[in-house]
mmCIF file with all atom_site columns, C-alpha atoms in Angstrom:
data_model
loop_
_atom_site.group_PDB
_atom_site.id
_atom_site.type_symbol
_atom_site.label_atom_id
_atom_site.label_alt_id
_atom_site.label_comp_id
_atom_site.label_asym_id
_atom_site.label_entity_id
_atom_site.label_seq_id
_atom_site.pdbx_PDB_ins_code
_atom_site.Cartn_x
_atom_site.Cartn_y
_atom_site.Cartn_z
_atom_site.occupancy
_atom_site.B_iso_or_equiv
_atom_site.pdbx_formal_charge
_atom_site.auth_seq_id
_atom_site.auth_comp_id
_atom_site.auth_asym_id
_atom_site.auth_atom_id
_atom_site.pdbx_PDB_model_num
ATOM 1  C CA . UNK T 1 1  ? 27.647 100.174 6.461  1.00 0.00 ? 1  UNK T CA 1
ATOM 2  C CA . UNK T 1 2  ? 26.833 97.309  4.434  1.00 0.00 ? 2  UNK T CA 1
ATOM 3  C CA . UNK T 1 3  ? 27.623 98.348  0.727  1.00 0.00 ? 3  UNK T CA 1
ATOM 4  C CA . UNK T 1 4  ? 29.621 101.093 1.738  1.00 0.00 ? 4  UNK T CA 1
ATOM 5  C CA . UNK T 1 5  ? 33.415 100.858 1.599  1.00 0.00 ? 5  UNK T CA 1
ATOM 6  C CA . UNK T 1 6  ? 35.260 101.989 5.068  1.00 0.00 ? 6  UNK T CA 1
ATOM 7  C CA . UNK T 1 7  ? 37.565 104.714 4.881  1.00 0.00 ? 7  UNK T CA 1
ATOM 8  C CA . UNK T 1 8  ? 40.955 104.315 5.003  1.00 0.00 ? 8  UNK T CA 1
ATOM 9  C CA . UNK T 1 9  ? 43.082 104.599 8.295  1.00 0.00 ? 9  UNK T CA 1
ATOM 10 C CA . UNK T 1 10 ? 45.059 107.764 8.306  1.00 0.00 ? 10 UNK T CA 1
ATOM 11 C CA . UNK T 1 11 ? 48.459 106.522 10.037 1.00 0.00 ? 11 UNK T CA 1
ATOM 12 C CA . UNK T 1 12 ? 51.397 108.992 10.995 1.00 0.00 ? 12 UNK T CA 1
ATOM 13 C CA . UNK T 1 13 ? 54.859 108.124 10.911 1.00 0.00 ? 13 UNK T CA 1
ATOM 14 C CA . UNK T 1 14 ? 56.861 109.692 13.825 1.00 0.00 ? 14 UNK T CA 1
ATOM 15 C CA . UNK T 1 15 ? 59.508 112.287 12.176 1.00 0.00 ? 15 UNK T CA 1
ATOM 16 C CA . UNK T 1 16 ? 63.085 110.091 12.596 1.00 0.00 ? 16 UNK T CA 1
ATOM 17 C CA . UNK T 1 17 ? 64.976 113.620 12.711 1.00 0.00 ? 17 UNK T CA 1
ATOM 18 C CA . UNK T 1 18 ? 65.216 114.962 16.427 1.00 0.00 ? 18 UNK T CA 1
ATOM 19 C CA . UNK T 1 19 ? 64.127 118.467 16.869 1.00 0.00 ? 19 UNK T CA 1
ATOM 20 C CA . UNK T 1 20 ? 65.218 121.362 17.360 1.00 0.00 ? 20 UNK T CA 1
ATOM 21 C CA . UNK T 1 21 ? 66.495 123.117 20.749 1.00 0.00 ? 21 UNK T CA 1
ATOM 22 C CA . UNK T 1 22 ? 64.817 126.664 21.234 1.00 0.00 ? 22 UNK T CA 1
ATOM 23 C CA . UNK T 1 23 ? 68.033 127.881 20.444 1.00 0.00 ? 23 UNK T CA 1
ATOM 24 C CA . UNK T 1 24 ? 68.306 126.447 17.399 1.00 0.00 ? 24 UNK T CA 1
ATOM 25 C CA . UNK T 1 25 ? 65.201 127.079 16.078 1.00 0.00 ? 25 UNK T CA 1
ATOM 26 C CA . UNK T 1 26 ? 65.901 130.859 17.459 1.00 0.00 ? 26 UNK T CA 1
ATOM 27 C CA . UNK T 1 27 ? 68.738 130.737 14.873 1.00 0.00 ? 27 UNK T CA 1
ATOM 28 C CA . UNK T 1 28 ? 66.935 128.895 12.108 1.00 0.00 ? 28 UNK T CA 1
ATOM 29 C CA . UNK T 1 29 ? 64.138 131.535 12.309 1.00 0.00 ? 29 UNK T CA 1
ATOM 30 C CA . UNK T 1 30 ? 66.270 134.577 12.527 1.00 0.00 ? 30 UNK T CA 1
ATOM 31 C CA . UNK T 1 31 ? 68.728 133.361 9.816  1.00 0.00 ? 31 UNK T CA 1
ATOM 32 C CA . UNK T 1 32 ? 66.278 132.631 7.342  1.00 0.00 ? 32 UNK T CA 1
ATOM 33 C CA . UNK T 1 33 ? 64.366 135.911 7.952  1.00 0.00 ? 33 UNK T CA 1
ATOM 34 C CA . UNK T 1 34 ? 67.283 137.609 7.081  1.00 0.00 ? 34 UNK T CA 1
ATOM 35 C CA . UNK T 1 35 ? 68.308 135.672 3.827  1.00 0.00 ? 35 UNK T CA 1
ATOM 36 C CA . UNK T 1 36 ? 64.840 136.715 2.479  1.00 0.00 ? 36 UNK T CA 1
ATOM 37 C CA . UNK T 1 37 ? 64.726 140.082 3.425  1.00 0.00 ? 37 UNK T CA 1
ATOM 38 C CA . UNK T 1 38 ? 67.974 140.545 1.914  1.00 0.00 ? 38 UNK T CA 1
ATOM 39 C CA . UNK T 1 39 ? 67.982 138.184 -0.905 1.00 0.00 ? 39 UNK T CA 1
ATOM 40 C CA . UNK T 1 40 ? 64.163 137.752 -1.704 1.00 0.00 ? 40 UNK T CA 1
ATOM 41 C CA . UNK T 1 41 ? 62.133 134.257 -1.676 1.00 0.00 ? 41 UNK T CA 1
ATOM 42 C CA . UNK T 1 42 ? 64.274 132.328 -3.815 1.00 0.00 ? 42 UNK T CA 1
ATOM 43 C CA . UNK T 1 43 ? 67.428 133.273 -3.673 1.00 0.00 ? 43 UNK T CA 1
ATOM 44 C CA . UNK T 1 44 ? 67.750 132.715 -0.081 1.00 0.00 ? 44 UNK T CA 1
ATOM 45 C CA . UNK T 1 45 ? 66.016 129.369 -0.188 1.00 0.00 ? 45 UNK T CA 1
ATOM 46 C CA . UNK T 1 46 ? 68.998 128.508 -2.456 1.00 0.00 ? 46 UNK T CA 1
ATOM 47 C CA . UNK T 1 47 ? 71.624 130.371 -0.900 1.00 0.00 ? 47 UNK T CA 1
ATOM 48 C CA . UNK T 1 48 ? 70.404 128.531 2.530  1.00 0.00 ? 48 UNK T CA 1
ATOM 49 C CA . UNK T 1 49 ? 70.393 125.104 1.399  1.00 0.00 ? 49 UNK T CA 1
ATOM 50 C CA . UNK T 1 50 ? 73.147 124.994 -0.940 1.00 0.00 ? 50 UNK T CA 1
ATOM 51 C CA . UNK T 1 51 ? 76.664 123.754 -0.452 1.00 0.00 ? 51 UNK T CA 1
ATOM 52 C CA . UNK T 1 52 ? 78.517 127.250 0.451  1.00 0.00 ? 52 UNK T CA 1
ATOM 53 C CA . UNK T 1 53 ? 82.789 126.866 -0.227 1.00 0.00 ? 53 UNK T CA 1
ATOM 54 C CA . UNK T 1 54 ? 82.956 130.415 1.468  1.00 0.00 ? 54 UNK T CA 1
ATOM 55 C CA . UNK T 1 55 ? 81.833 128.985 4.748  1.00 0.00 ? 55 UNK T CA 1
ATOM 56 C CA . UNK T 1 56 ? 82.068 125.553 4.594  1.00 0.00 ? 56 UNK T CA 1
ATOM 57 C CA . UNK T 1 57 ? 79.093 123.742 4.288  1.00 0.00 ? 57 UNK T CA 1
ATOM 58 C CA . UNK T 1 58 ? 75.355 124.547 3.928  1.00 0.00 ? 58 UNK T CA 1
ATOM 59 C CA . UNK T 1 59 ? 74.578 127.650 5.473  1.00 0.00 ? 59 UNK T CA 1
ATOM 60 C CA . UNK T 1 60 ? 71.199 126.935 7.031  1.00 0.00 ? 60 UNK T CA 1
ATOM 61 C CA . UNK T 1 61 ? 73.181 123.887 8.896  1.00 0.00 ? 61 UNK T CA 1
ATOM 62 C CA . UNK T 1 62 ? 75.991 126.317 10.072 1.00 0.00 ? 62 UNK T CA 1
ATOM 63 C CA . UNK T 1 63 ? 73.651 129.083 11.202 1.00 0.00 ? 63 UNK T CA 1
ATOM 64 C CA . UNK T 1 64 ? 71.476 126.350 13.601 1.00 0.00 ? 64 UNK T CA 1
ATOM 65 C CA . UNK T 1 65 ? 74.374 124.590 15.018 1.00 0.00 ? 65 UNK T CA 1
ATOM 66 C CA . UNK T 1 66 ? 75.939 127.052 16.200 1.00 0.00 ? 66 UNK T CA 1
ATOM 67 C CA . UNK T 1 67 ? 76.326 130.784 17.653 1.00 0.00 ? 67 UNK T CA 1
ATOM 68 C CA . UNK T 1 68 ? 79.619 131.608 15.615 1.00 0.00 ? 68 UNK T CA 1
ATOM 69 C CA . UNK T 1 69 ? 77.897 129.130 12.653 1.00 0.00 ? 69 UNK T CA 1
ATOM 70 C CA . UNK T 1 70 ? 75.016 131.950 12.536 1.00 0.00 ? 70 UNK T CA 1
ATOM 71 C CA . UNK T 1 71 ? 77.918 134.880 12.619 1.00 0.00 ? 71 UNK T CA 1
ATOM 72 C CA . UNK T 1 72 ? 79.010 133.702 9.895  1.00 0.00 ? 72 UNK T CA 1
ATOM 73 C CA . UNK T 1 73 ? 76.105 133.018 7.536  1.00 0.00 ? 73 UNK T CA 1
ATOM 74 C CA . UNK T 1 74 ? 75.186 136.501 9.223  1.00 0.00 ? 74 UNK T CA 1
ATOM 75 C CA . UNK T 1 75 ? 78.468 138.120 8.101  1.00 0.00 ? 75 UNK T CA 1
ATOM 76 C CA . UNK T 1 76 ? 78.286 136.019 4.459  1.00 0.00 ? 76 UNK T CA 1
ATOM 77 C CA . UNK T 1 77 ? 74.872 136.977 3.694  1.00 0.00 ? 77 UNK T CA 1
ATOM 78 C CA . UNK T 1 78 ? 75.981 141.103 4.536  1.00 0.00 ? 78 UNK T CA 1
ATOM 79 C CA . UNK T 1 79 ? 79.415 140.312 1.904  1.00 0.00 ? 79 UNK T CA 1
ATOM 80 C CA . UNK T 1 80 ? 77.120 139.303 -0.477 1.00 0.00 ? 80 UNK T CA 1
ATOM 81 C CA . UNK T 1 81 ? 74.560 142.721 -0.251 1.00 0.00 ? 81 UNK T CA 1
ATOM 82 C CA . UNK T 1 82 ? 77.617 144.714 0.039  1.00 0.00 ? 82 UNK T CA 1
ATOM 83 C CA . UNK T 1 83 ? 78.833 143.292 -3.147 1.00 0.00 ? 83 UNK T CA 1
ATOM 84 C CA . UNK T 1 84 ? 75.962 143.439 -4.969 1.00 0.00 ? 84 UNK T CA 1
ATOM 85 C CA . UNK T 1 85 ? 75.058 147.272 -4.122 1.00 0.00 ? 85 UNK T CA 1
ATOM 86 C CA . UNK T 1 86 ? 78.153 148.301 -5.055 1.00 0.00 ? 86 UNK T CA 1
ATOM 87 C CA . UNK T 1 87 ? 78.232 146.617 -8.709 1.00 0.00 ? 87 UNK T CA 1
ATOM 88 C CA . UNK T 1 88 ? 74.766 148.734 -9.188 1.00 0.00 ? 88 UNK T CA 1
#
């Protein structure tokens, strides 16, 4: 290899963030299926990571940690379709 410059070590760095329980990731899955069959792409990558005053913090965060947090992202997400079809 004389001449010939090495190539460069590809390093990982181990994710600091724990992961998810297969519960969790059940409920991050389902809940984000449903934003974007409901909302469409970007809407429900906003509606999802946004603050939400309605239910009290960010609603992909509420819908993983928690059974009743996913109810009610569930329930939120159907108020909002509800609303919307009946102002067309």
């Amino acid at each position: 290899m004389s001449g010939q410059a090495r190539p460069a070590m590809i390093r990982f760095r181990k994710n600091a963030s724990p992961r998810l329980s297969a519960s969790e990731a059940r409920r991050q899955g389902e809940v984000s299926r449903l934003a974007f069959l409901l909302l469409g792409r970007e809407r429900a990558i906003a509606f999802l990571n946004d603050d939400h005053a309605e239910l009290g913090g960010r609603p992909l965060d509420l819908a993983i940690a928690s059974e009743a947090g996913y109810a009610g992202v569930e329930a939120e997400l159907a108020r909002l379709t509800l609303r919307e079809a009946s102002q067309r």
